[in-house]
mmCIF file of C-alpha atoms in Angstrom:
data_model
loop_
_atom_site.group_PDB
_atom_site.id
_atom_site.type_symbol
_atom_site.label_atom_id
_atom_site.label_comp_id
_atom_site.label_asym_id
_atom_site.label_seq_id
_atom_site.Cartn_x
_atom_site.Cartn_y
_atom_site.Cartn_z
ATOM 1 C CA ALA A 933 0.000 0.000 0.000
ATOM 2 C CA GLN A 934 1.116 3.523 -0.627
ATOM 3 C CA SER A 935 0.516 6.739 1.253
ATOM 4 C CA VAL A 936 1.875 10.246 1.362
ATOM 5 C CA THR A 937 1.998 12.812 4.169
ATOM 6 C CA GLN A 938 2.542 16.487 3.655
ATOM 7 C CA LEU A 939 3.819 17.758 6.947
ATOM 8 C CA ASP A 940 2.591 21.342 6.655
ATOM 9 C CA SER A 941 -0.901 22.367 5.648
ATOM 10 C CA HIS A 942 0.111 26.044 5.327
ATOM 11 C CA VAL A 943 3.453 27.695 4.665
ATOM 12 C CA SER A 944 3.996 31.443 4.628
ATOM 13 C CA VAL A 945 7.184 32.918 3.163
ATOM 14 C CA SER A 946 8.415 36.346 2.231
ATOM 15 C CA GLU A 947 9.141 37.100 -1.393
ATOM 16 C CA GLY A 948 12.778 36.357 -2.159
ATOM 17 C CA THR A 949 13.251 33.874 0.696
ATOM 18 C CA PRO A 950 13.568 30.088 0.352
ATOM 19 C CA VAL A 951 10.590 27.770 0.216
ATOM 20 C CA LEU A 952 10.550 24.288 1.748
ATOM 21 C CA LEU A 953 7.541 21.984 1.423
ATOM 22 C CA ARG A 954 7.894 18.689 3.221
ATOM 23 C CA CYS A 955 6.608 15.341 2.031
ATOM 24 C CA ASN A 956 7.041 11.839 3.415
ATOM 25 C CA TYR A 957 5.786 8.723 1.706
ATOM 26 C CA SER A 958 5.362 5.047 2.283
ATOM 27 C CA SER A 959 5.326 2.498 -0.492
ATOM 28 C CA SER A 960 5.667 -1.246 -0.739
ATOM 29 C CA TYR A 961 7.288 -1.095 -4.154
ATOM 30 C CA SER A 962 9.597 1.234 -6.001
ATOM 31 C CA PRO A 963 7.628 4.437 -6.044
ATOM 32 C CA SER A 964 7.418 7.238 -8.501
ATOM 33 C CA LEU A 965 6.940 10.620 -6.859
ATOM 34 C CA PHE A 966 5.570 13.860 -8.195
ATOM 35 C CA TRP A 967 4.877 17.406 -7.116
ATOM 36 C CA TYR A 968 1.903 19.201 -8.631
ATOM 37 C CA VAL A 969 0.839 22.809 -8.195
ATOM 38 C CA GLN A 970 -2.728 24.086 -8.297
ATOM 39 C CA HIS A 971 -3.473 27.761 -8.593
ATOM 40 C CA PRO A 972 -6.908 28.955 -7.426
ATOM 41 C CA ASN A 973 -9.703 27.502 -9.551
ATOM 42 C CA LYS A 974 -7.175 26.055 -11.966
ATOM 43 C CA GLY A 975 -6.136 22.561 -12.920
ATOM 44 C CA LEU A 976 -3.067 20.684 -11.828
ATOM 45 C CA GLN A 977 0.305 21.475 -13.275
ATOM 46 C CA LEU A 978 3.205 19.061 -12.977
ATOM 47 C CA LEU A 979 6.236 20.677 -11.315
ATOM 48 C CA LEU A 980 8.584 17.711 -11.330
ATOM 49 C CA LYS A 981 8.758 13.937 -11.050
ATOM 50 C CA TYR A 982 11.090 11.296 -9.663
ATOM 51 C CA THR A 983 11.117 7.974 -11.491
ATOM 52 C CA SER A 984 14.187 6.117 -10.136
ATOM 53 C CA ALA A 985 16.764 8.111 -12.055
ATOM 54 C CA ALA A 986 18.705 10.952 -10.409
ATOM 55 C CA THR A 987 17.670 11.535 -6.804
ATOM 56 C CA LEU A 988 17.848 15.320 -7.179
ATOM 57 C CA VAL A 989 15.124 16.345 -9.559
ATOM 58 C CA LYS A 990 14.847 19.760 -11.136
ATOM 59 C CA GLY A 991 11.469 21.022 -12.206
ATOM 60 C CA ILE A 992 9.872 24.073 -13.691
ATOM 61 C CA ASN A 993 9.891 27.595 -12.239
ATOM 62 C CA GLY A 994 13.067 27.001 -10.238
ATOM 63 C CA PHE A 995 11.702 24.202 -8.066
ATOM 64 C CA GLU A 996 13.618 21.085 -7.194
ATOM 65 C CA ALA A 997 13.127 18.067 -4.966
ATOM 66 C CA GLU A 998 15.402 15.418 -3.523
ATOM 67 C CA PHE A 999 14.391 11.788 -3.145
ATOM 68 C CA LYS A 1000 15.842 10.353 0.069
ATOM 69 C CA LYS A 1001 15.026 6.683 0.362
ATOM 70 C CA SER A 1002 16.517 6.318 3.847
ATOM 71 C CA GLU A 1003 14.221 9.070 5.123
ATOM 72 C CA THR A 1004 11.304 8.196 2.809
ATOM 73 C CA SER A 1005 11.107 11.875 1.953
ATOM 74 C CA PHE A 1006 10.653 13.959 -1.177
ATOM 75 C CA HIS A 1007 10.819 17.571 -0.022
ATOM 76 C CA LEU A 1008 10.253 20.398 -2.493
ATOM 77 C CA THR A 1009 12.438 23.492 -2.395
ATOM 78 C CA LYS A 1010 12.961 26.762 -4.183
ATOM 79 C CA PRO A 1011 15.781 29.155 -3.329
ATOM 80 C CA SER A 1012 13.790 32.354 -3.783
ATOM 81 C CA ALA A 1013 10.013 32.645 -3.624
ATOM 82 C CA HIS A 1014 8.090 34.723 -6.108
ATOM 83 C CA MET A 1015 4.622 36.167 -5.639
ATOM 84 C CA SER A 1016 3.380 33.897 -8.416
ATOM 85 C CA ASP A 1017 4.351 30.847 -6.334
ATOM 86 C CA ALA A 1018 1.320 31.397 -4.103
ATOM 87 C CA ALA A 1019 -0.757 28.283 -4.708
ATOM 88 C CA GLU A 1020 -1.517 24.848 -3.336
ATOM 89 C CA TYR A 1021 1.087 22.129 -3.750
ATOM 90 C CA PHE A 1022 0.456 18.409 -3.787
ATOM 91 C CA CYS A 1023 2.954 15.630 -3.232
ATOM 92 C CA VAL A 1024 1.894 12.498 -5.104
ATOM 93 C CA VAL A 1025 3.111 8.912 -5.041
ATOM 94 C CA ILE A 1026 2.384 5.988 -7.281
ATOM 95 C CA GLU A 1027 3.767 2.516 -6.875
ATOM 96 C CA GLY A 1028 5.968 1.178 -9.611
ATOM 97 C CA ASP A 1029 3.508 -1.300 -11.015
ATOM 98 C CA SER A 1030 0.371 0.771 -10.723
ATOM 99 C CA TRP A 1031 -1.645 2.379 -13.473
ATOM 100 C CA GLY A 1032 -2.553 5.966 -12.707
ATOM 101 C CA LYS A 1033 -3.782 5.278 -9.201
ATOM 102 C CA PHE A 1034 -2.065 8.220 -7.664
ATOM 103 C CA GLN A 1035 -2.063 8.787 -3.938
ATOM 104 C CA PHE A 1036 -2.272 12.511 -3.256
ATOM 105 C CA GLY A 1037 -1.152 14.266 -0.126
ATOM 106 C CA ALA A 1038 -3.588 16.627 1.545
ATOM 107 C CA GLY A 1039 -1.811 19.629 0.075
ATOM 108 C CA THR A 1040 0.245 22.557 1.348
ATOM 109 C CA GLN A 1041 -1.089 26.065 0.848
ATOM 110 C CA VAL A 1042 1.728 28.506 0.157
ATOM 111 C CA VAL A 1043 1.314 32.187 0.903
ATOM 112 C CA VAL A 1044 3.939 34.632 -0.329
ATOM 113 C CA THR A 1045 4.111 38.040 1.343
ATOM 114 C CA PRO A 1046 5.781 41.096 -0.185
ATOM 115 C CA ASN B 829 -1.860 19.003 -29.428
ATOM 116 C CA ALA B 830 -4.642 19.937 -27.053
ATOM 117 C CA GLY B 831 -4.372 18.756 -23.476
ATOM 118 C CA VAL B 832 -7.003 16.884 -21.536
ATOM 119 C CA MET B 833 -10.294 18.700 -22.073
ATOM 120 C CA GLN B 834 -12.972 18.674 -19.438
ATOM 121 C CA ASN B 835 -16.385 20.225 -19.720
ATOM 122 C CA PRO B 836 -18.225 21.928 -18.412
ATOM 123 C CA ARG B 837 -15.798 23.911 -16.246
ATOM 124 C CA HIS B 838 -18.557 24.715 -13.797
ATOM 125 C CA LEU B 839 -21.804 22.843 -13.267
ATOM 126 C CA VAL B 840 -24.650 23.719 -10.929
ATOM 127 C CA ARG B 841 -27.296 21.139 -10.147
ATOM 128 C CA ARG B 842 -30.215 21.027 -7.758
ATOM 129 C CA ARG B 843 -30.463 18.160 -5.335
ATOM 130 C CA GLY B 844 -31.913 15.102 -7.047
ATOM 131 C CA GLN B 845 -30.809 16.053 -10.556
ATOM 132 C CA GLU B 846 -28.231 14.238 -12.641
ATOM 133 C CA ALA B 847 -24.743 15.530 -13.369
ATOM 134 C CA ARG B 848 -22.768 14.452 -16.419
ATOM 135 C CA LEU B 849 -19.101 15.365 -16.586
ATOM 136 C CA ARG B 850 -17.120 14.873 -19.757
ATOM 137 C CA CYS B 851 -13.440 14.247 -20.322
ATOM 138 C CA SER B 852 -11.673 14.100 -23.671
ATOM 139 C CA PRO B 853 -8.190 12.601 -23.271
ATOM 140 C CA MET B 854 -5.106 13.847 -25.042
ATOM 141 C CA LYS B 855 -4.670 12.637 -28.590
ATOM 142 C CA GLY B 856 -3.156 9.161 -28.538
ATOM 143 C CA HIS B 857 -4.120 8.528 -24.909
ATOM 144 C CA SER B 858 -6.399 5.578 -24.336
ATOM 145 C CA HIS B 859 -6.396 5.461 -20.541
ATOM 146 C CA VAL B 860 -8.545 7.782 -18.452
ATOM 147 C CA TYR B 861 -8.637 8.328 -14.700
ATOM 148 C CA TRP B 862 -11.159 10.278 -12.649
ATOM 149 C CA TYR B 863 -10.349 11.971 -9.352
ATOM 150 C CA ARG B 864 -12.466 13.942 -6.909
ATOM 151 C CA GLN B 865 -11.268 16.838 -4.798
ATOM 152 C CA LEU B 866 -13.484 17.711 -1.872
ATOM 153 C CA PRO B 867 -13.066 21.168 -0.295
ATOM 154 C CA GLU B 868 -9.829 21.505 1.694
ATOM 155 C CA GLU B 869 -8.687 18.028 0.672
ATOM 156 C CA GLY B 870 -6.334 16.417 -1.809
ATOM 157 C CA LEU B 871 -7.500 14.485 -4.824
ATOM 158 C CA LYS B 872 -8.924 11.001 -4.334
ATOM 159 C CA PHE B 873 -8.826 8.336 -7.007
ATOM 160 C CA MET B 874 -12.233 7.245 -8.267
ATOM 161 C CA VAL B 875 -11.960 5.120 -11.374
ATOM 162 C CA TYR B 876 -9.586 4.010 -14.131
ATOM 163 C CA LEU B 877 -10.933 3.232 -17.581
ATOM 164 C CA GLN B 878 -9.639 2.108 -20.921
ATOM 165 C CA LYS B 879 -11.714 2.211 -24.077
ATOM 166 C CA GLU B 880 -14.958 0.314 -23.365
ATOM 167 C CA ASN B 881 -13.546 -1.178 -20.155
ATOM 168 C CA ILE B 882 -13.565 -0.267 -16.493
ATOM 169 C CA ILE B 883 -10.218 -1.414 -15.123
ATOM 170 C CA ASP B 884 -10.371 -0.237 -11.514
ATOM 171 C CA GLU B 885 -13.369 1.384 -9.848
ATOM 172 C CA SER B 886 -12.250 0.870 -6.281
ATOM 173 C CA GLY B 887 -12.632 4.577 -5.492
ATOM 174 C CA MET B 888 -16.165 4.975 -6.807
ATOM 175 C CA PRO B 889 -19.028 5.378 -4.345
ATOM 176 C CA LYS B 890 -21.203 2.287 -4.437
ATOM 177 C CA GLU B 891 -24.372 4.078 -5.469
ATOM 178 C CA ARG B 892 -25.356 6.870 -7.866
ATOM 179 C CA PHE B 893 -21.926 7.125 -9.532
ATOM 180 C CA SER B 894 -20.980 5.528 -12.826
ATOM 181 C CA ALA B 895 -18.329 6.041 -15.465
ATOM 182 C CA GLU B 896 -17.848 5.019 -19.046
ATOM 183 C CA PHE B 897 -15.306 5.472 -21.794
ATOM 184 C CA PRO B 898 -16.939 4.466 -25.075
ATOM 185 C CA LYS B 899 -15.150 3.474 -28.230
ATOM 186 C CA GLU B 900 -15.983 6.864 -29.702
ATOM 187 C CA GLY B 901 -16.326 10.097 -27.778
ATOM 188 C CA PRO B 902 -15.296 11.354 -24.386
ATOM 189 C CA SER B 903 -15.295 9.600 -21.057
ATOM 190 C CA ILE B 904 -18.373 10.402 -18.987
ATOM 191 C CA LEU B 905 -18.669 10.505 -15.214
ATOM 192 C CA ARG B 906 -22.329 10.365 -14.288
ATOM 193 C CA ILE B 907 -23.780 11.203 -10.900
ATOM 194 C CA GLN B 908 -27.448 10.445 -10.404
ATOM 195 C CA GLN B 909 -29.678 12.122 -7.818
ATOM 196 C CA VAL B 910 -26.962 14.482 -6.679
ATOM 197 C CA VAL B 911 -26.704 15.521 -3.039
ATOM 198 C CA ARG B 912 -24.912 18.456 -1.396
ATOM 199 C CA GLY B 913 -22.002 16.203 -0.469
ATOM 200 C CA ASP B 914 -21.265 15.626 -4.159
ATOM 201 C CA SER B 915 -20.155 19.248 -4.476
ATOM 202 C CA ALA B 916 -16.486 19.012 -5.400
ATOM 203 C CA ALA B 917 -13.982 19.472 -8.181
ATOM 204 C CA TYR B 918 -13.721 16.459 -10.458
ATOM 205 C CA PHE B 919 -10.494 15.993 -12.357
ATOM 206 C CA CYS B 920 -9.729 13.731 -15.248
ATOM 207 C CA ALA B 921 -6.267 12.542 -16.275
ATOM 208 C CA SER B 922 -5.165 10.549 -19.294
ATOM 209 C CA SER B 923 -2.139 8.516 -20.280
ATOM 210 C CA PRO B 924 -0.883 6.699 -23.360
ATOM 211 C CA PRO B 925 -1.273 2.940 -23.866
ATOM 212 C CA GLU B 926 2.355 2.232 -22.956
ATOM 213 C CA ARG B 927 2.768 1.303 -19.330
ATOM 214 C CA SER B 928 4.304 4.400 -17.859
ATOM 215 C CA ASN B 929 4.279 6.544 -14.779
ATOM 216 C CA TYR B 930 5.513 9.494 -16.733
ATOM 217 C CA GLY B 931 2.828 10.460 -19.142
ATOM 218 C CA TYR B 932 -0.119 11.541 -17.031
ATOM 219 C CA THR B 933 -1.806 14.802 -17.925
ATOM 220 C CA PHE B 934 -4.589 16.324 -15.883
ATOM 221 C CA GLY B 935 -7.456 18.417 -17.149
ATOM 222 C CA SER B 936 -8.558 21.682 -15.553
ATOM 223 C CA GLY B 937 -11.441 20.017 -13.765
ATOM 224 C CA THR B 938 -15.193 20.417 -13.490
ATOM 225 C CA ARG B 939 -16.445 22.163 -10.399
ATOM 226 C CA LEU B 940 -19.796 20.755 -9.408
ATOM 227 C CA THR B 941 -22.007 22.721 -7.049
ATOM 228 C CA VAL B 942 -25.181 21.126 -5.733
ATOM 229 C CA VAL B 943 -27.750 23.593 -4.442
#
């Protein structure tokens, strides 16, 4: 069985400061991990994905995430927040042999202050 | 190449009416997945379909909900006799026939409001 826990429901950062969104997962098989972003009343946009290649994954808009198997974590970071980063972020896991049955975290709402 | 198209974007239904949500997958994608997002929650898997087949409906409520993906036309998620608790955003994703965790694309969702 697979599950994912996003450790913070809300994160508030100042523009220009680093962003850290924490995600822990559990999976019986080799997982694939994703981060999606959802802006208000919009669909889901893929930020980045880990699929058993390099453990440090670079995504769009300056985001990156590191897969740490020993810690079962896949935290999302960005060195410098921009106002446009205000959105909800979802950590998602899918087991290696599954078809599209994603397990979504509950989401982290990011607020960026000027 | 258009992405996953969902319509309508917003749907308002009175209690007891039927809601029909449509999803057209990306060109070349033959697998469709429906998810529901309740307020303040993450997305929950509902059903996985291939053309003319339901592969996994373990996330579908036992009553009032059904899904189909006909040989021609979009996938339809149908909710009969809607209740207030059905108010949510419903997202569709599609993927190509090749077994892959890489090729999932989500639509923009249909926001259902039951009044």
